[in-house]
Coordinates of C-alpha atoms and ligand atoms in Angstrom, one line a residue:
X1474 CA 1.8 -18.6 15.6
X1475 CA -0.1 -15.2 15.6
X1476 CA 0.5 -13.4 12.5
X1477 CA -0.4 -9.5 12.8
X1478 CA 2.3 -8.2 10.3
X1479 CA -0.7 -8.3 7.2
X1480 CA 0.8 -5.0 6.4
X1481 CA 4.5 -6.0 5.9
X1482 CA 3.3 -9.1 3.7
X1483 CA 0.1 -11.6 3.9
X1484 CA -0.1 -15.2 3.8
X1485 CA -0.9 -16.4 0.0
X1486 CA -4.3 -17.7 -0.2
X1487 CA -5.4 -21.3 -1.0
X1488 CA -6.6 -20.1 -4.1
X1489 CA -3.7 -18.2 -5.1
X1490 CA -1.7 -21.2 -4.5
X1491 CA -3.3 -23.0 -6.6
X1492 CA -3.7 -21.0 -9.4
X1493 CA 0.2 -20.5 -9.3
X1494 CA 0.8 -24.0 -9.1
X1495 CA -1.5 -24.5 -12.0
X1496 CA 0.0 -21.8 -14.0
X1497 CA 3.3 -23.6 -13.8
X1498 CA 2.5 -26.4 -15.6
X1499 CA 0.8 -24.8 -18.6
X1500 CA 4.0 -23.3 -18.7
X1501 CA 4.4 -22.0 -22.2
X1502 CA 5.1 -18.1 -23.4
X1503 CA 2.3 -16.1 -23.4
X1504 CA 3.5 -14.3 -26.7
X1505 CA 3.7 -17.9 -28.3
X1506 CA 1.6 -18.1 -31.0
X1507 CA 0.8 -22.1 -30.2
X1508 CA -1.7 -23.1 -28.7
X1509 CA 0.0 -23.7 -25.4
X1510 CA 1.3 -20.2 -25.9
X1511 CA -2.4 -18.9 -26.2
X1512 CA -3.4 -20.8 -23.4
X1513 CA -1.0 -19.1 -21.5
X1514 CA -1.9 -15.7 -22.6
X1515 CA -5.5 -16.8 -21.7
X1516 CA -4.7 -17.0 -17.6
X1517 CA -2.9 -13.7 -18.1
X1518 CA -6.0 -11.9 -19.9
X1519 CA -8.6 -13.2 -17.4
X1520 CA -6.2 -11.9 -14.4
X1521 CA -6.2 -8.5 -16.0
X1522 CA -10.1 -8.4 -16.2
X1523 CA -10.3 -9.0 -12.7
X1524 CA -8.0 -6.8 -11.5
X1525 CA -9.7 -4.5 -13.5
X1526 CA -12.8 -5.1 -12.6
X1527 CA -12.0 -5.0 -9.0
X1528 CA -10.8 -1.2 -9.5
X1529 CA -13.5 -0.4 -11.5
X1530 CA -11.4 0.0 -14.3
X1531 CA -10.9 -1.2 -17.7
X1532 CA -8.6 -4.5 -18.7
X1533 CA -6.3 -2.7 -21.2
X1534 CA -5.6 0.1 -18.2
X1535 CA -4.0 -2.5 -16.0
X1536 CA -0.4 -3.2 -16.5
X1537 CA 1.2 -6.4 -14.7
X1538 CA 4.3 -5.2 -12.8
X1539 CA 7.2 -6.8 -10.5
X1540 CA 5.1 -4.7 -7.8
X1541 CA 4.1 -1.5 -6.2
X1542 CA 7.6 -0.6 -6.3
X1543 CA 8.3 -0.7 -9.7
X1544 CA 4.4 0.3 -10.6
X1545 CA 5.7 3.9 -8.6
X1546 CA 9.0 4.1 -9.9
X1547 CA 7.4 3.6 -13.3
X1548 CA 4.5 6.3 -12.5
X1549 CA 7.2 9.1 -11.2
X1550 CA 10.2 8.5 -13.8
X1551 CA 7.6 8.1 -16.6
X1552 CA 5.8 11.4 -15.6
X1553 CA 8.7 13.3 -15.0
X1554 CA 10.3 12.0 -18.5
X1555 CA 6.9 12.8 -20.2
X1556 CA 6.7 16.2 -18.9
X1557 CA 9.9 17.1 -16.6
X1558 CA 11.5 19.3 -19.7
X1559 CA 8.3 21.9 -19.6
X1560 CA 7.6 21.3 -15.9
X1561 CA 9.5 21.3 -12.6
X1562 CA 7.7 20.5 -9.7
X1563 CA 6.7 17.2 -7.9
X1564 CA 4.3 17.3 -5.0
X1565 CA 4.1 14.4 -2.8
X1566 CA 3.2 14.0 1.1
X1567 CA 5.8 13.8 3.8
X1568 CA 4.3 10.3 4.9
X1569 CA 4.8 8.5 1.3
X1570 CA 6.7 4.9 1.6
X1571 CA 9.9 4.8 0.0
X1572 CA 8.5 3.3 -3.2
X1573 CA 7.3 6.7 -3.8
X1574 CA 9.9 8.9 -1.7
X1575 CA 12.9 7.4 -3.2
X1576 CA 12.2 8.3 -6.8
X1577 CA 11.6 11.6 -5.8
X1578 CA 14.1 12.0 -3.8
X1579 CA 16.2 10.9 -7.1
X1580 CA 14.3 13.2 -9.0
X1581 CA 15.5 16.2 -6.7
X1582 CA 18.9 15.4 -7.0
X1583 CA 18.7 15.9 -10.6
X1584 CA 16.8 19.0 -10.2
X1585 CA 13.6 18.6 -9.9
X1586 CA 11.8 20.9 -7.1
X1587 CA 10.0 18.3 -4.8
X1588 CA 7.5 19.4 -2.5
X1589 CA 6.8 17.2 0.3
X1590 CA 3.4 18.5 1.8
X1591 CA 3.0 17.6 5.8
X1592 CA -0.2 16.7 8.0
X1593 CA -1.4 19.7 10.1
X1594 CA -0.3 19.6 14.0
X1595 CA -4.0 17.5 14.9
X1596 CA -1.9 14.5 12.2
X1597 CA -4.5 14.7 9.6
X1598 CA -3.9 16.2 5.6
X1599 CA -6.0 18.5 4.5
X1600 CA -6.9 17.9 0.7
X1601 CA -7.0 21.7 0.2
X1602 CA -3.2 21.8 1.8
X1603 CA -2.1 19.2 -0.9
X1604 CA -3.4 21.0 -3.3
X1605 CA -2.0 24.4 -2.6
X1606 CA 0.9 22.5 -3.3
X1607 CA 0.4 21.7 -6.4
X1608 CA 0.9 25.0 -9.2
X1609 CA 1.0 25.4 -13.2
X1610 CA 5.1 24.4 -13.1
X1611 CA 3.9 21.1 -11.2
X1612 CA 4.0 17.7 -13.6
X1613 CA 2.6 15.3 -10.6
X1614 CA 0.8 15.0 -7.4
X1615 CA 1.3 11.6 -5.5
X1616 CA -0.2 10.5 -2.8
X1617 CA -0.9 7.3 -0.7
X1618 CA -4.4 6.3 -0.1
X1619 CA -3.5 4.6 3.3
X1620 CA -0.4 5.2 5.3
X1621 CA 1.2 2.0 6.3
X1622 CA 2.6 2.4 9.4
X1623 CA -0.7 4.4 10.5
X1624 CA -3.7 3.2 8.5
X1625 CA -4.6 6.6 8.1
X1626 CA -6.5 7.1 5.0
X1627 CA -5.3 10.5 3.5
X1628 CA -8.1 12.9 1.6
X1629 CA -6.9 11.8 -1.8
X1630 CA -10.3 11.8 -3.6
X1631 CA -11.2 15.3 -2.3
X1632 CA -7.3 16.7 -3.6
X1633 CA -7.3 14.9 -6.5
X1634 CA -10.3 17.1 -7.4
X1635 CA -9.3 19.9 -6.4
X1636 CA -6.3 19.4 -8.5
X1637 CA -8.3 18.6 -11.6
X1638 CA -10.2 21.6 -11.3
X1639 CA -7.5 24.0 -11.4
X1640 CA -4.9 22.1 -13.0
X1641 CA -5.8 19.5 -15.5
X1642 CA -2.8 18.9 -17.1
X1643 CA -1.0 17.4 -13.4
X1644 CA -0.7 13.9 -13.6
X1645 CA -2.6 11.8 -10.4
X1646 CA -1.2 9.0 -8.9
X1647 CA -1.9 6.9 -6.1
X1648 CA 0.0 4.3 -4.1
X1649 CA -3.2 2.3 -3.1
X1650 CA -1.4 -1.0 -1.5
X1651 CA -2.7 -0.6 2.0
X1652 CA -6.6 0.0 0.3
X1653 CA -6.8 -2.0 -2.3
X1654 CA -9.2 -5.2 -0.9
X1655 CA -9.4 -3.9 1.8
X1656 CA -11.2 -0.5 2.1
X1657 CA -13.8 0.2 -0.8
X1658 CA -12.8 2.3 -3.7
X1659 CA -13.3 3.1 -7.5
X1660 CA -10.6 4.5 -9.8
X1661 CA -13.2 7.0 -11.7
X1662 CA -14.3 8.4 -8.3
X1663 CA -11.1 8.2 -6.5
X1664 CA -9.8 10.3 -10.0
X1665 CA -6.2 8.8 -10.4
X1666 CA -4.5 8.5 -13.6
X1667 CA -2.4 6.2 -12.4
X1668 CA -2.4 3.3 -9.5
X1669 CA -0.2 1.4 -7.8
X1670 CA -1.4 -2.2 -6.4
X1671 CA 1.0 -4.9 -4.8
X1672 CA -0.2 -8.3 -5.1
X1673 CA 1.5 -9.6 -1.8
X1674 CA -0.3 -7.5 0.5
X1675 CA -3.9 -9.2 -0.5
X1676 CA -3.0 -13.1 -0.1
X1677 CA -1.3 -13.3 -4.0
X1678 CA 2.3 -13.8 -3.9
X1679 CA 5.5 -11.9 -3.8
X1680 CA 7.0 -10.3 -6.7
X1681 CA 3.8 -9.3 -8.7
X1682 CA 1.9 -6.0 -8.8
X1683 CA 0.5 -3.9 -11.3
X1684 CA 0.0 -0.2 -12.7
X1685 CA -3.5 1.6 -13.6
X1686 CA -2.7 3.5 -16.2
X1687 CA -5.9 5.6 -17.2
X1688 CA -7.0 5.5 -20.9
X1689 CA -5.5 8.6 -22.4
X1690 CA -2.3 8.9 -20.3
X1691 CA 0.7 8.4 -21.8
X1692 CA 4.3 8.3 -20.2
X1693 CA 7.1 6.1 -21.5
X1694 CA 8.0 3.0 -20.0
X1695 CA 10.5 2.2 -17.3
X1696 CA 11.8 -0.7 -18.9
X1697 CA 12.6 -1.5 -22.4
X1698 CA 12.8 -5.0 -24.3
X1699 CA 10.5 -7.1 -26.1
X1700 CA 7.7 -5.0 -26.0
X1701 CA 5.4 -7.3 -23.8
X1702 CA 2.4 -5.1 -21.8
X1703 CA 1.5 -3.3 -25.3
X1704 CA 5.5 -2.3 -25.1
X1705 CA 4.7 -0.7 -21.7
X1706 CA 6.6 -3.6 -19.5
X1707 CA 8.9 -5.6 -21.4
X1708 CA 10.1 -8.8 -20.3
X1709 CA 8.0 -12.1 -20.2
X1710 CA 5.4 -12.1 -18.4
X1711 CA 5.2 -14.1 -15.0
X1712 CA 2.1 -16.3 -15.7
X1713 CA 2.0 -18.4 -12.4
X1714 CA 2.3 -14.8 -10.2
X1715 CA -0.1 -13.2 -12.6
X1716 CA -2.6 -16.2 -12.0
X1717 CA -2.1 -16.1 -8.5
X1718 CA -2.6 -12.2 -8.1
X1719 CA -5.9 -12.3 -10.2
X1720 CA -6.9 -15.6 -7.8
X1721 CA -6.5 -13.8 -4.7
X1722 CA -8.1 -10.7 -6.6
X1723 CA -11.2 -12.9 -7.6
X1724 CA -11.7 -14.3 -4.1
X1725 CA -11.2 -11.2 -1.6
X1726 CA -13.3 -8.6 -3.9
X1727 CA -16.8 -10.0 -3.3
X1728 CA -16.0 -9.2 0.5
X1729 CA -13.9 -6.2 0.9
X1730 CA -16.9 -4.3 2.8
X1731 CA -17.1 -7.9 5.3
X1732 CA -13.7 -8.0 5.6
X1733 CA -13.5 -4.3 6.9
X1734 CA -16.6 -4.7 9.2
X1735 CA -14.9 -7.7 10.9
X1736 CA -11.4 -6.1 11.1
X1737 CA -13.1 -3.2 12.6
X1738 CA -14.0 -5.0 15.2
X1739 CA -11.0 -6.5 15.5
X1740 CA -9.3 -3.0 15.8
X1741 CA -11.9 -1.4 18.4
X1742 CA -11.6 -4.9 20.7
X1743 CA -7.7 -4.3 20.6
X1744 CA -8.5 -0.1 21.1
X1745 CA -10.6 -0.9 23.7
X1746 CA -8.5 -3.1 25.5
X1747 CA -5.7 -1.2 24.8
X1748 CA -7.3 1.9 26.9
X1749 CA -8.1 -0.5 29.3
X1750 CA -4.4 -1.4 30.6
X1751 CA -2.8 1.5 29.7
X1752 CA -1.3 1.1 26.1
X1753 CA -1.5 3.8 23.9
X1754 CA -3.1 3.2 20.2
X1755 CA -1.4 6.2 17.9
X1756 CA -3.8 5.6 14.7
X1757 CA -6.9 7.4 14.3
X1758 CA -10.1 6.0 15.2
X1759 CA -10.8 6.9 11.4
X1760 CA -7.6 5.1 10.1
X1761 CA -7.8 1.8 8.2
X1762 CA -8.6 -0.5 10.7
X1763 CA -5.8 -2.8 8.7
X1764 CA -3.2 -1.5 10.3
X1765 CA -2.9 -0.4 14.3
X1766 CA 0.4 1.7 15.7
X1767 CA 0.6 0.8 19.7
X1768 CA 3.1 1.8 22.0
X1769 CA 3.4 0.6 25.5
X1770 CA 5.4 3.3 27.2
X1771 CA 9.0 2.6 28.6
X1772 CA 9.4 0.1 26.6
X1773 CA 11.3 0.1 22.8
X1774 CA 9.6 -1.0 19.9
X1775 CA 12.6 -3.7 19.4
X1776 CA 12.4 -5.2 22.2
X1777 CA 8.9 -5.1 22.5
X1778 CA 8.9 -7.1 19.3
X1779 CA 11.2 -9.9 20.3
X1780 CA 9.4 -10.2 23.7
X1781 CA 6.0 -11.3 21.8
X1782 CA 8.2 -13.3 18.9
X1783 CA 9.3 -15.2 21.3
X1784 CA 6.0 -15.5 22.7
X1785 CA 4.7 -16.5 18.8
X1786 CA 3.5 -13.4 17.8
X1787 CA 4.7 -11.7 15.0
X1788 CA 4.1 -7.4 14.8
X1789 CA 6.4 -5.2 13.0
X1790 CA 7.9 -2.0 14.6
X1791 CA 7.0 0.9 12.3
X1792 CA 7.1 -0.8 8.5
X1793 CA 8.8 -3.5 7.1
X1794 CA 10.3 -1.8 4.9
X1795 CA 12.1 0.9 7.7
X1796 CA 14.1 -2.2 9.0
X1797 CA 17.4 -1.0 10.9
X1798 CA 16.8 2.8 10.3
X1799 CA 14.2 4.9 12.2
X1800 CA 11.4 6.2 9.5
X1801 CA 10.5 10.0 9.8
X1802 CA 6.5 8.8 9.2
X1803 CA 5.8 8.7 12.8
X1804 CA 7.2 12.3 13.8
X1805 CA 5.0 13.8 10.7
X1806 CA 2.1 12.2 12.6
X1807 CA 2.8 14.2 15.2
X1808 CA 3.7 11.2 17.1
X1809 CA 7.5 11.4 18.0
X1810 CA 7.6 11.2 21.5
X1811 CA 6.1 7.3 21.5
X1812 CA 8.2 6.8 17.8
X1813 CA 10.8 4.6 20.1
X1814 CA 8.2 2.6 21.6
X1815 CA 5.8 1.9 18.6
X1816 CA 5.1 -1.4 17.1
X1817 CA 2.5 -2.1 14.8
X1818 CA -0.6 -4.6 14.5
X1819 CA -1.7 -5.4 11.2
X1820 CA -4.7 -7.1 10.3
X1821 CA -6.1 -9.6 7.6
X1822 CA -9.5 -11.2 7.8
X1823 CA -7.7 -14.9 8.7
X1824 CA -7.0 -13.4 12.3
X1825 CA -9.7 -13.7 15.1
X1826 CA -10.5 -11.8 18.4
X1827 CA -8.7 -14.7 20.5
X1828 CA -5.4 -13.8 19.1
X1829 CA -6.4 -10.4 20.2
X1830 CA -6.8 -10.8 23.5
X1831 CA -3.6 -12.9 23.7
X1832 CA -1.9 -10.5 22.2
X1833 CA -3.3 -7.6 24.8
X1834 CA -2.0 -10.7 27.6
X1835 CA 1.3 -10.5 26.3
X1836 CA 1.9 -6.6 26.2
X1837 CA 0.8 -6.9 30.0
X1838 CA 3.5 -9.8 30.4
X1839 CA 5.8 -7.6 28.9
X1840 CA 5.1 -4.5 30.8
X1841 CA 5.5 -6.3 34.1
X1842 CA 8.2 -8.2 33.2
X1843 CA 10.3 -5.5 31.5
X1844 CA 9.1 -2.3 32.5
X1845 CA 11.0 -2.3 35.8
X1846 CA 10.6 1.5 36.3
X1847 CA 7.3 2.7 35.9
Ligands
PLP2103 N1 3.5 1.2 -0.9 C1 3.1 0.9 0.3 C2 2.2 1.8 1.0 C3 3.6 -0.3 0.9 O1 3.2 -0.6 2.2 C4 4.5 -1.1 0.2 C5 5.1 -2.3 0.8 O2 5.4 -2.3 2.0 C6 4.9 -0.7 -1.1 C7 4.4 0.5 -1.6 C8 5.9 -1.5 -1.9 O3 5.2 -2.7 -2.4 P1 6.0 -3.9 -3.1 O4 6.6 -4.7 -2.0 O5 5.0 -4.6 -3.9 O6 7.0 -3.3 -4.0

């Protein structure tokens, strides 16, 4: 099987596996104050000081979360219930994943004035667009750091400053799951407050994320209990996911510039061949070389799909996370008229130039067997 749907969900790591599996039998309650308990709490404490580390951040900024869904949802709600009474406005960009877009969709309906700020007609953002955006009745700016269904990496750095400089008081956040291990960045220069990570995207397994929450910010929490996470996350935390997350953490950050430089090359040998036969590649040559949209014209990105699954290789068509309904990222890119037709490769460093060129034999199949009328 050829697996180039990294950016829907990766395959856990050996590593991870085993640090899950070895978190389940010292299975006690981190809050327990025996010494089982304490052990417990040790695996959790060394997984936040690598997460940390990895983000250049400090361990008692990092909060464990059920993922990047809940660390945004947390970000947004907590924001706008820290600030919403005094201030209005929400900017976000028109290319954010639902785990930002829905809350703020939410938010609008009760009221909230929501700015979505689009790319300019050449598909890229232009940090000084966002930040126009952004004004003194504005509570938050979030934006992505790589698109997922693209790989383009927006200007967040440069608006983030901008921001800063005329607007202090706005709170930054950043959905970083398509970046984090895999392109190189630091929360102090990147300048977030706050920073969602997803632990299945980077070989850790499902159902465990966490929140950067900078030193100094404070919003309420999302949920409410037994005051776990310094009372920030309630509800006991998931030791074997937390072990596994800060496992695959501790294994891919020594490499995340390798990594890219060899999934570069993966990207420009399936560019190039790409040009070669005719297939169009809609990301950027700047974009995140993670994650490649293709189309091969006349046909549709289903069926296109199912033609290579049966053929064992697994691409997505636009995100995951869009199954069934037809996301509006694609038209913001500019890139409606091949929208239908799009799939998308995504990349981890387990996948190798062979699988590549199979794949590029397969889209060929595909054309001549399906594309009747050319
Ligand atoms: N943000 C981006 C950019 C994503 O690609 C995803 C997952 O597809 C999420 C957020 C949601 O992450 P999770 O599945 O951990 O909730």
């Amino acid at each position: 099987m050829i697996y180039f749907d990294n950016a829907a969900t990766t395959k856990p790591c050996a590593e991870a596996v085993a640090a899950v599996n070895d978190a389940l039998e010292r299975f006690a309650n981190p809050s327990s104050l025996h010494k089982l308990g304490l052990e417990a709490e040790l695996i959790v404490t060394d997984a936040r000081e690598t997460v940390a580390e990895a983000l250049g951040a400090k361990a008692e900024e990092i909060y464990f979360t059920s993922g990047a869904t809940e660390s945004s949802n947390t970000a947004i709600f907590g924001a706008f219930r820290a600030h919403g009474k005094r201030k209005n406005r929400l900017v976000i960009t028109s290319v954010e994943h639902p785990a930002t877009a829905a809350p703020a969709q939410l938010l609008e309906e009760l009221g909230c004035e929501v700015i979505r700020v689009s790319p300019r007609e050449d598909g890229r953002f232009y940090a000084e667009d966002i930040a126009a955006a952004v004004d003194d009745n504005t509570f938050m700016l979030s934006m992505m750091l790589v698109n997922n269904e693209t790989g383009y990496i927006l200007p967040v750095q440069e608006t983030f400053s901008l921001v800063k400089r005329k607007h202090p008081y706005v709170l930054l956040h950043c959905d970083c799951v398509q970046g984090f291990m895999k392109i190189p960045f630091k929360v102090k220069k990147l300048g977030a407050d706050m920073i969602s990570l997803s632990g299945h995207k980077i070989h850790a397994p499902k159902g465990i994320g966490a929140l950067y929450l900078r030193k100094g910010v404070h919003i309420p929490p999302l949920l409410y209990g037994g005051g776990q996470e310094k009372g920030f996350r309630s509800g006991t935390e998931s030791v074997p996911l937390i072990a596994g997350f800060g496992a695959a953490v501790k294994k891919l950050s020594p490499t995340v510039k390798e990594r890219l430089d060899y999934v570069g090359g993966l990207r420009d040998r399936l560019a190039r061949k790409c040009s070669e036969n005719g297939f169009s590649v809609n990301s950027l040559p700047d974009a995140s070389p993670y994650v490649v949209s293709i189309s091969v014209k006349g046909l549709r990105s289903e069926v296109l799909l199912h033609y290579l699954e049966k053929r064992d290789i697994c691409v997505s068509s636009g995100s995951a996370c869009s199954k069934g309904k037809k996301s509006s990222v694609l038209g913001e890119f500019g890139l409606d008229a091949v929208s239908d037709s799009t799939v998308r490769v995504s990349f981890c460093a387990d996948n190798t130039a062979d699988e590549v060129d199979e794949l590029i034999k397969q889209l060929t199949n595909a054309e001549n067997d399906l594309c009747k009328v050319k």
